[in-house]
Short mmCIF file of C-alpha atoms in Angstrom, two decimals:
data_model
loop_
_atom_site.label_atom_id
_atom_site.label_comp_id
_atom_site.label_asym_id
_atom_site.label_seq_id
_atom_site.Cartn_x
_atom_site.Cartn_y
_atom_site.Cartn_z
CA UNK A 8 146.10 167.99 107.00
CA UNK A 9 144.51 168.76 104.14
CA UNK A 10 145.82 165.79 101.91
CA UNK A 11 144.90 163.93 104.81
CA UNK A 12 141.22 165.02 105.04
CA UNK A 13 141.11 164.70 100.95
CA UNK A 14 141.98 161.24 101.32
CA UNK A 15 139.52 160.42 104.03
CA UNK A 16 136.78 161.90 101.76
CA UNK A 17 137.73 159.39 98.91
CA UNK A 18 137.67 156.29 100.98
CA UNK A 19 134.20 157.58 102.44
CA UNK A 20 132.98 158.25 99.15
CA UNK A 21 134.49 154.75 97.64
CA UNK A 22 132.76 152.90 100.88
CA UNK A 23 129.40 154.95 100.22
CA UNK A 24 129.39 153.75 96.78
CA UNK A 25 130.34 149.67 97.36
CA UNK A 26 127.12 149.97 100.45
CA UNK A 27 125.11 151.11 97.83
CA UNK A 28 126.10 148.93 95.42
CA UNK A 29 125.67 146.23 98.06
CA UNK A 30 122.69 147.88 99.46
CA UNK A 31 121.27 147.39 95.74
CA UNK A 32 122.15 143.61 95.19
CA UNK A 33 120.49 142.78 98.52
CA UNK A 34 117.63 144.56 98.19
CA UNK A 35 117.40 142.73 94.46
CA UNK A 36 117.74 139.41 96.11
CA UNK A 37 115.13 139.68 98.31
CA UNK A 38 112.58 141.04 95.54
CA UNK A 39 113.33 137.87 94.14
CA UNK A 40 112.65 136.01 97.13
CA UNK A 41 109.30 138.43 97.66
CA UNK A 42 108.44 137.16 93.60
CA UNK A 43 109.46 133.17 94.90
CA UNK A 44 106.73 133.66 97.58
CA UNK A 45 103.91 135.17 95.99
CA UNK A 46 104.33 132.53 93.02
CA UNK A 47 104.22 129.96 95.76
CA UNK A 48 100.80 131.37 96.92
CA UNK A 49 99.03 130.84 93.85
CA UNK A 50 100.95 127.72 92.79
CA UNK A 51 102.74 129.04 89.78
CA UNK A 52 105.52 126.42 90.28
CA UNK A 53 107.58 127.47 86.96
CA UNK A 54 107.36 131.57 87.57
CA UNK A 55 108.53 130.56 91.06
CA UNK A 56 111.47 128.47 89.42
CA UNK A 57 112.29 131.70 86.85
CA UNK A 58 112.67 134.05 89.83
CA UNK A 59 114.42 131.14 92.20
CA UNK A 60 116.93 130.97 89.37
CA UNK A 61 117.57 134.89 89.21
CA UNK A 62 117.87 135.23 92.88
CA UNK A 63 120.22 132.40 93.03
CA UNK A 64 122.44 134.42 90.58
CA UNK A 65 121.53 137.95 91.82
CA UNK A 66 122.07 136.32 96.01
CA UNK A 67 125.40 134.73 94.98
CA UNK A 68 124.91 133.09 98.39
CA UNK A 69 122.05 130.30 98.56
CA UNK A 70 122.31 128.08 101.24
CA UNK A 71 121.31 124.41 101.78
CA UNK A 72 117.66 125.60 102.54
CA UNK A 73 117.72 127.61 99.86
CA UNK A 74 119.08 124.91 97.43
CA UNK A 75 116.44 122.65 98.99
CA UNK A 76 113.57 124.73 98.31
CA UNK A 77 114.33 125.25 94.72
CA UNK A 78 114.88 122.41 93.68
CA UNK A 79 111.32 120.95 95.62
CA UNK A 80 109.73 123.72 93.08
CA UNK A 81 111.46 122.86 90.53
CA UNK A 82 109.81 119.06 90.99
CA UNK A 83 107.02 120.79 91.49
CA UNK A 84 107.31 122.02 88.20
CA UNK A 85 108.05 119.26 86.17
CA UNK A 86 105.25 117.33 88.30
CA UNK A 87 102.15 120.06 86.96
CA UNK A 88 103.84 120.79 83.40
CA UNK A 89 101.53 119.03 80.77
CA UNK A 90 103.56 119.77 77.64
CA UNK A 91 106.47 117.22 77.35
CA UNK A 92 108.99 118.96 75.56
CA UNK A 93 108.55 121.78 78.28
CA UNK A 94 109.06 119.06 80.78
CA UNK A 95 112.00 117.54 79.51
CA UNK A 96 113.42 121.40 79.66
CA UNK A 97 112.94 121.42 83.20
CA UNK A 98 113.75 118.34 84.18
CA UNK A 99 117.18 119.16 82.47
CA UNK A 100 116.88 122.70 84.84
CA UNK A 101 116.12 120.56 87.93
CA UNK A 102 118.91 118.44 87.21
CA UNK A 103 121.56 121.65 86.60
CA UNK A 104 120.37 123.02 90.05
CA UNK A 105 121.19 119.11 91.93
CA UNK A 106 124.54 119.72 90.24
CA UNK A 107 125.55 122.78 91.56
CA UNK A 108 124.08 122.20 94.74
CA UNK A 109 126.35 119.24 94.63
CA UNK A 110 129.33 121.51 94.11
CA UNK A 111 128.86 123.63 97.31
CA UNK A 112 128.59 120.45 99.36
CA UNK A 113 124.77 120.54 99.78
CA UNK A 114 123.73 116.99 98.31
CA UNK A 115 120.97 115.18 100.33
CA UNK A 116 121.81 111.48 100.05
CA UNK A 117 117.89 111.01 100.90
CA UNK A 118 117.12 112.31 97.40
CA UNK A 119 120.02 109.89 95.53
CA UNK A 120 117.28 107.81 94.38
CA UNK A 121 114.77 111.33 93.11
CA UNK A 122 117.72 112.22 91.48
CA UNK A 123 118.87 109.40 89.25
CA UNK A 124 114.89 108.61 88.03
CA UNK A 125 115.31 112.58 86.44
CA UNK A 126 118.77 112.25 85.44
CA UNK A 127 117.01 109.48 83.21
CA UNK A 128 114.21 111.20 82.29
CA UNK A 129 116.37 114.06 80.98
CA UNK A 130 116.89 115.14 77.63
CA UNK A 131 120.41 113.33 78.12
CA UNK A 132 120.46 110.85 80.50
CA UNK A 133 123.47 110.35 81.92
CA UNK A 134 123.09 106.56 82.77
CA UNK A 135 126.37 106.34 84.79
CA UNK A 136 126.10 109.36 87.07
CA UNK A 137 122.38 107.83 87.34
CA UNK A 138 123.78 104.44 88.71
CA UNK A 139 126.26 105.36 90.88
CA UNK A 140 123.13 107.65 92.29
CA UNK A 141 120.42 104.55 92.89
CA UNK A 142 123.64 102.90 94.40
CA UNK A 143 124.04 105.55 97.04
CA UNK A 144 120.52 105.81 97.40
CA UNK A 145 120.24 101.80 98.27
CA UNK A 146 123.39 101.67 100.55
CA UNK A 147 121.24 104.61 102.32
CA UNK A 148 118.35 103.09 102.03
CA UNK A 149 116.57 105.42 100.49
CA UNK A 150 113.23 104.94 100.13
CA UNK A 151 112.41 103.26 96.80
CA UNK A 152 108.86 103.65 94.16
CA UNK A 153 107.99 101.55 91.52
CA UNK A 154 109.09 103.73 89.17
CA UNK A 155 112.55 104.30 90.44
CA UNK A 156 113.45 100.72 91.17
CA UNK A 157 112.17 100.05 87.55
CA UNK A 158 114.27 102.86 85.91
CA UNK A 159 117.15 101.84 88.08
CA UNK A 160 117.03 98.03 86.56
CA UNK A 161 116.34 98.93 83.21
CA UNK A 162 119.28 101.32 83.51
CA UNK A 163 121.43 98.90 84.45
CA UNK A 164 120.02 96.55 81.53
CA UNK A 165 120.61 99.18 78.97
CA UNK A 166 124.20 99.76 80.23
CA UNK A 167 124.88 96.01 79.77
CA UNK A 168 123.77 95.98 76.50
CA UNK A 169 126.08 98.95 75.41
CA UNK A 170 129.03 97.94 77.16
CA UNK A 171 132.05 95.71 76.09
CA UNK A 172 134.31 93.11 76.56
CA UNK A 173 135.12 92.96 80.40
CA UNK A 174 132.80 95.61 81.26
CA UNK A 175 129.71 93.63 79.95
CA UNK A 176 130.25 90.93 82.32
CA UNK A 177 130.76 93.45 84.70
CA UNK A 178 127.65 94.13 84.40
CA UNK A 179 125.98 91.15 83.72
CA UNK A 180 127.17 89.86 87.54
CA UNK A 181 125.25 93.04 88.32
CA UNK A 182 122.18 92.36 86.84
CA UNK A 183 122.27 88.89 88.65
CA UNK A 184 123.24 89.77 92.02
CA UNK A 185 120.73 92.71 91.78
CA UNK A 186 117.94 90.47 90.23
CA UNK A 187 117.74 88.58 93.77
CA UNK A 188 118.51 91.96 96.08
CA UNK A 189 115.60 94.12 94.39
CA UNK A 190 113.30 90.74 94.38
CA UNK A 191 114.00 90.40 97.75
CA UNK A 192 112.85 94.39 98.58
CA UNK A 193 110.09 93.91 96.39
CA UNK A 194 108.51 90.79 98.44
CA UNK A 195 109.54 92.60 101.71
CA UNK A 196 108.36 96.93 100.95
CA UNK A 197 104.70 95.29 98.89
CA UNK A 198 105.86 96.47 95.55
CA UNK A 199 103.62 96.33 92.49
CA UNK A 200 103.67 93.16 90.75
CA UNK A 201 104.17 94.76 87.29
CA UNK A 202 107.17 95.53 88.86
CA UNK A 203 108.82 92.48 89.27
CA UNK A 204 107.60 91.87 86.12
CA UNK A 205 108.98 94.30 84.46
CA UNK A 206 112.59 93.12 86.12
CA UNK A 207 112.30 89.69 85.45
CA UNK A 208 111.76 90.39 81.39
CA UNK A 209 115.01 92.17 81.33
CA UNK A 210 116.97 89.75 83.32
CA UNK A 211 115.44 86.79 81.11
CA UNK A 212 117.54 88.84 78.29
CA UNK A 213 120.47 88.55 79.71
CA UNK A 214 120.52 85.38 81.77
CA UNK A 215 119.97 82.28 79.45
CA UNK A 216 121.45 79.43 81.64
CA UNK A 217 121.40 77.95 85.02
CA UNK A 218 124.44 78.11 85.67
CA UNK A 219 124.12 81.76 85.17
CA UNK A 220 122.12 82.31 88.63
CA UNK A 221 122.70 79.12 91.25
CA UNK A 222 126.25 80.82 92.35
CA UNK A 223 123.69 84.03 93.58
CA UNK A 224 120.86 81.60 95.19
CA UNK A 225 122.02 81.28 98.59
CA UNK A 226 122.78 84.92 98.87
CA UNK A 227 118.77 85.44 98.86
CA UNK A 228 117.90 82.38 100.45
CA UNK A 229 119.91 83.22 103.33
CA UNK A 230 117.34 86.81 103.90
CA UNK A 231 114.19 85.87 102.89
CA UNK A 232 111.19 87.80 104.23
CA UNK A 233 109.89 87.21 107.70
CA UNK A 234 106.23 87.27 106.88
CA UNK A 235 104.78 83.32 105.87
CA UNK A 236 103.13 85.13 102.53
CA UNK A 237 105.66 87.01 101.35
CA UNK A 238 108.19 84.33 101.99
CA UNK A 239 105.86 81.64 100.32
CA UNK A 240 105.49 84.16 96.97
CA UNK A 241 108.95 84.74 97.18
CA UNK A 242 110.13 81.10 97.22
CA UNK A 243 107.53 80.19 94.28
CA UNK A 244 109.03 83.26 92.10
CA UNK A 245 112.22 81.84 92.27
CA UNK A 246 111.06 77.92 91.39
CA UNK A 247 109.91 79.31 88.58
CA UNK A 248 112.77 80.98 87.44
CA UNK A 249 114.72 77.96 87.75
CA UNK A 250 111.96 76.14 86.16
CA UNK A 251 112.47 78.28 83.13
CA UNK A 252 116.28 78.09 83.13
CA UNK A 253 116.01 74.36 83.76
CA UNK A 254 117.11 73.72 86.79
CA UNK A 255 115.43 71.49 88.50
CA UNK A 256 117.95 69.08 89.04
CA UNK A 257 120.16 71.20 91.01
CA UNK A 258 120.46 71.09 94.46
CA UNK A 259 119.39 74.82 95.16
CA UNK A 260 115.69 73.70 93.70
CA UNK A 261 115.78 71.18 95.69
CA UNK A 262 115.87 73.26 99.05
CA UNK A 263 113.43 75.92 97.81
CA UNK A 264 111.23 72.94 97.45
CA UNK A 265 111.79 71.98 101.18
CA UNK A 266 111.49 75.73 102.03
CA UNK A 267 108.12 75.73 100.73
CA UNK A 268 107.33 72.35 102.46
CA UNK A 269 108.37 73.82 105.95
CA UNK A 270 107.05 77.24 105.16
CA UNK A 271 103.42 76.04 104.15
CA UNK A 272 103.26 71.80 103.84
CA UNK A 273 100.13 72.16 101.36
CA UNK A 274 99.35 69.43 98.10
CA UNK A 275 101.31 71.39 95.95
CA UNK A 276 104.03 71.82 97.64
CA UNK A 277 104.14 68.01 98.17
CA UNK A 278 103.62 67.42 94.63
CA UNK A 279 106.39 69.64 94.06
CA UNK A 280 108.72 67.61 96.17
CA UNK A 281 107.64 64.54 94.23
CA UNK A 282 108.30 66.14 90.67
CA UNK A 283 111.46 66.98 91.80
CA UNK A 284 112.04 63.59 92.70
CA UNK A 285 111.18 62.10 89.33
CA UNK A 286 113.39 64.60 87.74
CA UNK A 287 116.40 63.24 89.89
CA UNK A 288 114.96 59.57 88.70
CA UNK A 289 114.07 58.92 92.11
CA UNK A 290 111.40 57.35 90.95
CA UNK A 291 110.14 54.80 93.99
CA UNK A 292 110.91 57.89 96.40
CA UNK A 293 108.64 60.02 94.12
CA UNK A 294 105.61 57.82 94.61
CA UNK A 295 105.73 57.60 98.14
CA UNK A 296 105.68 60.99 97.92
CA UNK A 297 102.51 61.38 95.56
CA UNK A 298 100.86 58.90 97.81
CA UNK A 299 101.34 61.50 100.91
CA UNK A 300 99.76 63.88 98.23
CA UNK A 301 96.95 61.88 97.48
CA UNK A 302 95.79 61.40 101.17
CA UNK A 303 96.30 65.10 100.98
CA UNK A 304 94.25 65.99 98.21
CA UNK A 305 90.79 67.15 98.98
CA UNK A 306 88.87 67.03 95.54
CA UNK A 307 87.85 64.25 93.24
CA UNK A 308 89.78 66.29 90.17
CA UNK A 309 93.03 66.41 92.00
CA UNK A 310 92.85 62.94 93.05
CA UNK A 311 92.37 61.88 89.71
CA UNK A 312 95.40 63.74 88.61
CA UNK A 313 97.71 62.48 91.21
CA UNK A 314 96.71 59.28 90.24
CA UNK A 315 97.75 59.51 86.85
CA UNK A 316 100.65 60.91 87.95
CA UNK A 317 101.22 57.42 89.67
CA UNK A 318 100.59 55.70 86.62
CA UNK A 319 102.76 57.15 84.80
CA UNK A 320 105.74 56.76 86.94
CA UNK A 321 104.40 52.99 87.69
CA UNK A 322 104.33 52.22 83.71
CA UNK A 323 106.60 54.31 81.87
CA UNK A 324 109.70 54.73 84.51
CA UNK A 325 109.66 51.59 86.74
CA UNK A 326 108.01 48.66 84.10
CA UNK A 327 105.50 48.01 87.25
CA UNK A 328 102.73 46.77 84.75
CA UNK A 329 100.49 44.91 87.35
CA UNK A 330 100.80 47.76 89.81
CA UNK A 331 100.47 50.41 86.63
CA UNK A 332 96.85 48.64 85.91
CA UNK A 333 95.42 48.07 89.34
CA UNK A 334 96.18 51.80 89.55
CA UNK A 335 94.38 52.86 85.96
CA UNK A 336 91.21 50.95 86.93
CA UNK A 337 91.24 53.23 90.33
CA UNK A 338 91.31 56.08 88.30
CA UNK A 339 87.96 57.96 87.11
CA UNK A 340 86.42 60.97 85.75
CA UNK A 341 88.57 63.16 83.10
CA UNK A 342 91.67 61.08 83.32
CA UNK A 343 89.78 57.51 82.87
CA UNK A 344 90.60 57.26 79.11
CA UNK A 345 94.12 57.62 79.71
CA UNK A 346 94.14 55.26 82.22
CA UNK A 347 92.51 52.95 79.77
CA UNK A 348 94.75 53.02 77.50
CA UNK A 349 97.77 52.66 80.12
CA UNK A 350 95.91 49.74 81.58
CA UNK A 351 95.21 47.73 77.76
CA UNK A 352 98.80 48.48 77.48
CA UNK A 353 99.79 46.68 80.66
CA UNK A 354 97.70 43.50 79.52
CA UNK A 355 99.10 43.05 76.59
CA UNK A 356 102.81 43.48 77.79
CA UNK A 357 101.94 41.01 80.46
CA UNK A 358 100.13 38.73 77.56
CA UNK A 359 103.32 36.50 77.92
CA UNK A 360 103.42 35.72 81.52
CA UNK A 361 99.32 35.06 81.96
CA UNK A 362 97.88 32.07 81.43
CA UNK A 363 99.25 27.93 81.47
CA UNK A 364 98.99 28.01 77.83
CA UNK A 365 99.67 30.02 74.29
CA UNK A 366 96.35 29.44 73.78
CA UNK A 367 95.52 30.92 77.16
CA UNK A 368 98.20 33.58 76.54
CA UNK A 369 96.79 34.78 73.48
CA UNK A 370 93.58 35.45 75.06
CA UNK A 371 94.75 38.30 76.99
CA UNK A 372 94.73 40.17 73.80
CA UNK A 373 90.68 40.03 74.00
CA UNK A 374 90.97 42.03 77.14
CA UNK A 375 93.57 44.06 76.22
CA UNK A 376 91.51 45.33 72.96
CA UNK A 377 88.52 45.49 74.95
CA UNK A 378 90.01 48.09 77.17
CA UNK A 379 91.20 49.88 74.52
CA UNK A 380 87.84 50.44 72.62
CA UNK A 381 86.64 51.84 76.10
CA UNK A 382 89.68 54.23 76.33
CA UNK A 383 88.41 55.85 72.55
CA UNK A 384 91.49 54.05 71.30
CA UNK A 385 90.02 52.05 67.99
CA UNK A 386 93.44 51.62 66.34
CA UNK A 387 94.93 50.39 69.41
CA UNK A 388 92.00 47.89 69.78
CA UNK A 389 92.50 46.89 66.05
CA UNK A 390 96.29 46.22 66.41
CA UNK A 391 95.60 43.96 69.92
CA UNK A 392 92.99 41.77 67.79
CA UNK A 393 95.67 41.13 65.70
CA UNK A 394 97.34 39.03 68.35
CA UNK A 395 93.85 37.51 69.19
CA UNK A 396 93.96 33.13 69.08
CA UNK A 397 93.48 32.45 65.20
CA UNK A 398 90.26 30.43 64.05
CA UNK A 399 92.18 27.44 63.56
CA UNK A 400 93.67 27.86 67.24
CA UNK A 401 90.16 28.43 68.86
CA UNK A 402 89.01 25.05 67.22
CA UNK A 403 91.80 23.59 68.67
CA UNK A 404 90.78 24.55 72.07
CA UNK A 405 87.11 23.43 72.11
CA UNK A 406 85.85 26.01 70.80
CA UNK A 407 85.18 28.02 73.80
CA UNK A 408 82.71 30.75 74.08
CA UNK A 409 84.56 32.57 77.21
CA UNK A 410 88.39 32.51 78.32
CA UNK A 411 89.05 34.04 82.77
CA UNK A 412 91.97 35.56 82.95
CA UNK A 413 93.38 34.53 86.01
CA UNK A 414 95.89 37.56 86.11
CA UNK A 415 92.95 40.57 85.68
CA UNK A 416 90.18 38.54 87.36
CA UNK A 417 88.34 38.87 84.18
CA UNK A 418 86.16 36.98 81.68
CA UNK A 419 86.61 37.23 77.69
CA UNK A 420 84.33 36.52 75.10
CA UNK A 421 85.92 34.26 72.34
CA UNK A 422 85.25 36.10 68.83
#
């Protein structure tokens, strides 16, 4: 009995000691806790961090709430420090506390996207872990800032330009297929334009070719926004694009220019359609097409310009002289000089088929000079004289003091 009471004296006194030792850790972890809140009161976001830290080491047993709490100081932190090497310390802290959190199964997918931006403003980013984050976060749909869907592109642009060999193409599909997905959440959530922007630079780096981006085309036509606006700006981003990476033969520019027709059927739309046409040398289709436009038009400046858009398909692609002229004489304001000169140009390559005889022939040259002095175009003038009737050849004629062109309805002097 005595043993026996001996031994039930130890274990009492080992059980006292382990309550008191446990007595002593909890009472330390809720000082801690007691420090956290008072911090919190006054907004000392990086004294509440220090003791957050201490009790998390101290508690040995932080929960999800717990875990969630610290780390929204610890933002807070980084958010009011001023001094940026301080900053970059806790951002490296914050980024420590979303790991271990991690570890003991606490990770909130909703802040994937929070995550990677610091794990790239750290004082090592680690770009990978930092993609496969923003991936999450967008298969999640997290919701997205400017400055996280920027970091998350320019992330992936930085890892394309380190990587090798089958890797960098890897990536390079990425940047393409992602190009048209973020554009497309850009148009859709009202990002900043900076923003796209900012994307579009670092894609120009990397994609050089047309080729390059037409396979990813009908992905994003396919889910373009719903909203007339931010469908039209969305359609007009990517013309341009394959404007730049020339393009505009291809079949895919082609449809965004009937997308923007059926989306909003304004001038330029239609004079869109009718570029697009020229470039594909559908050049009779083209001007029925600037005709529409021209009915459309609703200023004297724009008329003008369609005009001379006429013209030039009239003269220089389909030889139309006689229709090329009628149409410069039409034209006024800024573009008459050029029309002008198109028109003395059309004379004189007609100055073969006008008139019953050489003589008459010749004389076309008169007008075609005279059109050219209006047009500002002295040389040109100079060079049509040339092929004026000669002295002798007037003398032959009678002499005459005017010539009528039956072809232009005009009359020349004879010089």
């Amino acid at each position: 009995m005595k043993k026996f009471g001996l031994g039930l004296v130890a274990v009492f006194m080992v059980s006292l000691a382990f309550g008191q030792q446990d007595s002593l850790q909890d009472r330390e972890c809720k000082r801690m806790q007691l420090f956290v809140g008072q911090e919190l009161k006054v907004k000392d976001y990086a004294r509440a961090t220090m003791y957050y830290l201490k009790g998390e080491t101290i508690c040995n047993n932080y929960d999800a709430k717990k875990y969630k709490n610290m780390i929204q100081t610890m933002r807070n932190t980084v958010a009011t420090e001023k001094d940026k090497v301080n900053k970059k310390l806790y951002i490296d802290t914050l980024i420590a506390a979303y790991d271990r959190a991690e570890q003991k199964g606490f990770f909130n997918v909703a802040e994937a996207s929070i995550r990677g931006l610091y794990i790239l403003q750290s004082s090592v980013p680690n770009r990978e872990k930092a993609d496969s984050l923003f991936t999450v976060a967008f298969a999640a749909n997290n919701t997205f800032k400017d400055a996280q869907l920027s970091y998350y592109y320019y992330n992936l642009y930085t890892m394309y330009t380190k990587a090798k060999d089958d890797l960098k193409q890897v990536y390079k599909k990425r940047i393409i297929s992602d190009y048209f997905r973020l554009s497309r959440k850009i148009e859709n959530e009202g990002f900043k334009a900076r923003t796209q922007e900012s994307m579009t630079n670092y894609f120009n780096n990397v994609v050089r070719t047309c080729e390059d981006i037409l396979p990813d085309l009908n992905g994003f036509m396919s889910d373009l926004p719903q909203d007339k606006a931010k469908k039209k700006k969305a359609v007009n981003n990517f013309l341009n694009l394959l404007k730049d990476k020339q393009c505009t033969e291809s079949d895919e520019y082609a449809m965004l220019i009937d997308t923007i027709i059926s989306i909003d059927n304004t001038v330029d739309a239609v004079l869109a359609k009718a570029d697009l046409l020229k470039v594909k040398k559908k050049y009779k289709a083209s001007l029925e097409v600037l005709r529409t436009a021209l009915e459309m038009a609703d200023n004297d400046t724009l008329k003008g310009d369609i005009k001379l858009g006429i013209l030039e398909i009239q003269y220089t692609n389909l030889s139309s002289y006689k229709s090329a002229y009628n149409t410069a004489m039409s034209i006024n304001g800024s573009n008459r000089s050029k029309a002008l000169m198109v028109a003395s140009n059309c004379v004189a390559k007609l100055a073969n088929t006008c008139g019953s005889s050489t003589f008459d022939r010749k004389c076309n040259y008169y007008y075609a000079a005279q059109l050219a002095t209006k047009a500002g175009e002295s040389n040109l003038a100079a060079k049509y004289r040339e092929s004026c009737p000669t002295s002798d050849e007037i003398f032959s004629n009678n002499s005459p003091a005017q010539v009528t062109l039956s072809c232009w309805g005009v009359t020349v002097d004879i010089k």
